[in-house]
Amino acid sequence: MKMKKSPINITSDDYHIFNSRGKKADMSDIINAAGFADAVFIGESHGDPCAHFLELNILENIYKCYQKDAKENASRPIILCMEMFERDVQPVIDEYMNDMITEKHFLSASRAWPGYMHNYRPVVEFAKEKKIPLIGANAPSRYANMVSRLGRDALNNLSEHAKNFWLPPLPYKKSSEKYKEKFKKFWENIPAHSKINNNSQNDKVFENFIDAQSLWDASMAFSIKKALDKNPTSLVLNINGIFHSSQQLGTPEHLLNYMPKANILTISIISGQNLPDFDNQYKEYGDFIIFTNPELQED
């Protein structure tokens, strides 16, 4: 068995970029396309070190092209949104990004994900250095858990503060049929849920779980919408799990619900078993699909 590489050893041989037609592309193609977007979604597998390497690379290049140098391109403020931080910790994020608190307190108070130091610290620290605003885009997990247990209407019982500051406008939109079908396939592959049948009780359990999933999607989309409302010329880069944005389903759908004229670019990063060839089963997964070395994938 081969040893997994450290992210510092990732090279261009460890990933291959394709456009939605399955044609070879490169980083410059992604950066050029980003210039026409209001929001760029990067969908990752959370355990893929190459995905985290690429996220930093994309952020660095977008910043250089559209904010720092912006020679032929009009200068645009860059905003970083992340699924990995929840909306109720935004004051903590702001305090850290403005050098008011230490990293130790930031990590504790922001409920940073396991693996933050290796996976997400590089993009956060780059944003901090370059004064790029960082937005915690996700709904507080306790509310997603509430929906999964009690149903979406349980959110109506929350305080006005919670509803106004930490959640998207209620009631948030139901998932599309395409997204629901996609989620159902995912759900049926989870061993604990594999025995679901068509009785009403199990149907309700499924509905609650997909409503909880849609709460995450709607929260991220609304966070992006608020950022663009405040800074209409900005380019928002949203980092999220691939399920939330692949095929432009999930979060991109909710963003178009809030902002029908928004221009969206989706990038899906997938562990590629067929490297260096394009895998046609993922042809509709994004405007760009990046296949990464599966030997780097962590459990």
XYZ file of C-alpha atoms in Angstrom:
299
model
C 0.000 0.000 0.000
C 1.359 3.411 -1.010
C 1.746 6.106 1.583
C -0.512 9.109 1.148
C 1.239 12.265 0.062
C 1.323 15.365 2.181
C -0.484 18.301 0.597
C 2.886 20.070 0.263
C 3.889 17.411 -2.305
C 0.876 17.909 -4.560
C 1.878 18.609 -8.162
C 0.059 19.234 -11.421
C 0.206 15.486 -12.061
C -2.187 14.961 -9.140
C -5.134 16.724 -10.773
C -6.628 17.156 -14.237
C -9.016 19.960 -15.179
C -11.808 19.547 -17.731
C -14.640 21.764 -18.914
C -18.264 20.641 -18.998
C -17.764 19.159 -22.469
C -15.027 16.866 -21.206
C -12.254 18.833 -22.904
C -8.945 19.500 -21.171
C -8.734 22.881 -19.467
C -6.341 24.632 -17.137
C -6.384 27.035 -14.220
C -6.394 30.081 -16.496
C -9.654 28.860 -18.058
C -11.264 28.709 -14.609
C -10.000 32.156 -13.623
C -11.140 33.721 -16.908
C -14.601 32.170 -16.559
C -14.823 33.397 -12.967
C -14.667 36.957 -14.246
C -18.144 36.573 -15.735
C -19.651 35.193 -12.520
C -21.229 36.746 -9.472
C -20.676 33.581 -7.447
C -18.221 30.725 -7.918
C -19.004 27.446 -6.170
C -16.178 25.044 -5.394
C -17.554 21.628 -4.458
C -15.097 19.468 -2.563
C -14.815 16.090 -0.932
C -13.913 17.118 2.596
C -11.192 14.457 2.901
C -9.368 15.332 -0.331
C -6.094 17.208 0.351
C -5.796 18.015 -3.344
C -9.163 19.785 -3.230
C -7.940 22.010 -0.386
C -4.743 22.720 -2.330
C -6.811 23.718 -5.360
C -9.176 25.912 -3.341
C -6.243 28.016 -2.165
C -4.821 28.111 -5.683
C -8.137 29.310 -7.125
C -8.582 31.938 -4.393
C -5.039 33.237 -4.905
C -5.473 33.508 -8.663
C -8.923 35.104 -8.477
C -7.584 37.664 -6.005
C -4.556 38.441 -8.158
C -6.573 38.720 -11.366
C -9.621 40.629 -10.159
C -8.650 42.533 -7.037
C -4.884 42.985 -6.703
C -3.696 43.632 -10.265
C -6.870 43.746 -12.362
C -5.061 45.106 -15.413
C -7.373 44.293 -18.297
C -10.097 43.298 -15.865
C -12.153 45.729 -13.847
C -11.189 45.596 -10.185
C -13.689 43.642 -8.093
C -13.746 43.001 -4.345
C -13.392 39.313 -3.518
C -15.517 37.725 -0.783
C -14.890 34.245 0.625
C -17.885 32.256 1.897
C -17.477 28.871 3.552
C -19.823 26.062 4.496
C -17.347 25.208 7.254
C -18.432 28.129 9.445
C -21.951 28.799 10.683
C -23.802 32.083 10.544
C -24.012 32.602 14.295
C -20.214 32.710 14.676
C -19.792 35.641 12.256
C -18.831 38.045 15.074
C -16.021 35.641 16.050
C -14.845 35.415 12.435
C -14.826 39.203 12.139
C -12.872 39.579 15.366
C -10.208 37.171 14.152
C -9.981 38.585 10.640
C -9.450 42.036 12.204
C -6.700 40.804 14.565
C -8.788 41.356 17.669
C -8.561 37.807 19.053
C -5.972 35.041 18.900
C -6.191 32.045 16.628
C -6.618 29.795 19.671
C -9.776 31.626 20.712
C -10.955 31.834 17.117
C -10.735 28.061 16.696
C -12.540 27.413 19.958
C -15.315 29.983 19.587
C -15.920 29.441 15.857
C -16.442 25.678 16.251
C -13.845 25.011 13.563
C -14.205 21.678 11.783
C -11.899 18.750 12.598
C -8.905 18.960 10.296
C -9.190 22.744 10.043
C -5.459 23.337 10.460
C -4.552 21.236 7.415
C -7.656 21.673 5.308
C -9.020 25.187 5.711
C -6.464 27.279 7.575
C -4.517 28.124 4.375
C -7.501 29.788 2.668
C -8.573 31.571 5.862
C -5.073 32.899 6.495
C -4.715 34.052 2.879
C -8.037 35.875 3.154
C -6.935 37.411 6.461
C -3.626 38.593 5.011
C -5.248 40.121 1.924
C -8.189 41.659 3.803
C -10.694 39.476 1.947
C -13.957 39.288 3.934
C -14.762 35.819 5.249
C -18.402 34.868 5.714
C -19.647 31.913 7.711
C -22.365 30.804 5.320
C -23.942 27.746 6.889
C -26.970 27.416 9.149
C -26.129 26.535 12.756
C -26.010 22.746 12.896
C -28.366 22.675 15.876
C -31.129 24.039 13.647
C -30.480 21.531 10.874
C -30.681 18.853 13.575
C -33.949 20.374 14.784
C -35.423 20.098 11.288
C -34.221 16.519 10.860
C -35.927 15.523 14.139
C -38.998 17.753 14.312
C -39.611 19.000 10.785
C -39.092 22.362 9.093
C -42.013 24.042 10.900
C -40.128 23.718 14.210
C -37.968 26.654 13.113
C -40.971 28.949 13.514
C -40.655 28.556 17.288
C -37.194 30.098 17.403
C -36.579 33.618 18.643
C -36.928 36.504 16.212
C -33.208 37.136 16.590
C -32.347 33.593 15.515
C -34.707 33.740 12.562
C -33.555 37.182 11.430
C -29.795 36.755 11.800
C -28.905 33.080 11.619
C -31.338 31.584 9.117
C -32.585 32.299 5.595
C -36.073 33.822 5.322
C -38.714 31.345 6.458
C -40.222 29.345 4.975
C -37.194 28.525 2.830
C -37.872 26.881 -0.494
C -38.305 23.122 -0.761
C -35.715 21.142 -2.709
C -36.260 20.650 -6.430
C -37.356 17.256 -7.704
C -33.929 16.712 -9.301
C -32.196 17.456 -6.033
C -34.644 15.283 -4.139
C -33.942 12.360 -6.458
C -30.212 12.922 -6.078
C -30.540 12.989 -2.295
C -32.668 9.862 -2.321
C -29.886 7.914 -4.063
C -27.418 9.171 -1.484
C -29.816 8.309 1.342
C -30.416 4.765 0.136
C -26.674 4.090 0.133
C -26.409 4.822 3.849
C -26.635 1.417 5.618
C -28.716 2.765 8.522
C -31.325 4.027 6.093
C -31.210 1.222 3.528
C -34.410 -0.402 4.778
C -36.614 2.626 4.204
C -39.899 1.686 2.622
C -42.929 3.639 1.467
C -44.847 3.823 4.717
C -45.765 7.280 5.940
C -43.463 7.247 8.963
C -40.350 6.549 6.908
C -41.476 9.026 4.257
C -41.641 11.682 6.966
C -38.142 10.813 8.181
C -36.842 11.223 4.644
C -38.669 14.523 4.157
C -37.231 15.884 7.398
C -33.702 14.946 6.406
C -33.919 16.491 2.952
C -35.481 19.600 4.495
C -32.486 19.785 6.838
C -30.168 19.435 3.838
C -32.069 22.179 2.029
C -31.738 24.417 5.079
C -27.954 24.249 4.656
C -28.306 25.000 0.950
C -30.688 27.904 1.473
C -28.542 29.346 4.270
C -25.408 29.376 2.132
C -27.317 30.831 -0.808
C -28.849 33.571 1.333
C -25.433 34.398 2.797
C -24.101 34.867 -0.730
C -27.145 36.925 -1.682
C -26.651 39.264 1.284
C -22.960 39.673 0.408
C -23.820 40.570 -3.180
C -26.592 42.932 -2.099
C -24.086 44.794 0.056
C -21.313 44.713 -2.572
C -22.945 44.296 -6.014
C -19.669 44.318 -7.971
C -18.069 41.641 -5.787
C -17.007 38.186 -6.831
C -18.055 35.645 -4.195
C -16.161 32.378 -3.858
C -18.135 29.737 -1.913
C -16.384 26.592 -0.649
C -18.758 23.730 0.106
C -19.168 19.991 -0.029
C -19.638 18.790 -3.582
C -23.179 17.531 -2.950
C -24.331 21.095 -2.268
C -23.425 22.435 -5.725
C -22.719 19.689 -8.275
C -24.977 19.744 -11.347
C -25.909 23.288 -10.200
C -28.384 21.701 -7.783
C -28.821 22.617 -4.145
C -27.171 25.880 -3.156
C -26.954 27.312 -6.710
C -30.688 26.637 -7.142
C -31.479 28.523 -3.944
C -29.246 31.413 -4.989
C -31.141 31.683 -8.283
C -34.360 31.669 -6.289
C -33.095 34.688 -4.337
C -31.314 36.298 -7.309
C -32.744 35.051 -10.629
C -30.232 37.044 -12.679
C -27.141 35.870 -10.806
C -24.324 34.472 -12.932
C -23.040 31.253 -11.401
C -19.912 29.191 -12.055
C -19.633 25.699 -10.574
C -16.424 23.754 -10.050
C -16.626 20.147 -8.869
C -13.519 18.447 -7.493
C -13.770 14.660 -7.639
C -11.397 11.859 -6.706
C -10.702 10.453 -10.169
C -10.404 6.704 -10.465
C -9.786 6.961 -14.235
C -6.947 9.477 -14.203
C -5.842 10.994 -16.480
C -8.935 10.301 -18.600
C -12.250 12.132 -18.310
C -14.971 10.148 -16.545
C -18.185 10.674 -18.521
C -20.474 9.863 -15.585
C -19.516 13.274 -14.156
C -20.013 15.256 -17.366
C -22.813 17.428 -15.960
C -21.257 17.962 -12.540
C -20.014 21.488 -13.188
C -18.790 24.126 -15.575
C -15.395 22.703 -14.667
C -14.662 19.254 -13.281
C -11.319 18.595 -11.645
C -10.315 14.981 -11.105
C -7.749 14.391 -8.354
C -5.397 11.585 -7.488
C -7.457 9.016 -5.510
C -4.341 7.944 -3.584
C -4.440 11.281 -1.798
C -8.004 10.837 -0.552
C -8.326 10.558 3.219
C -10.977 8.461 4.963
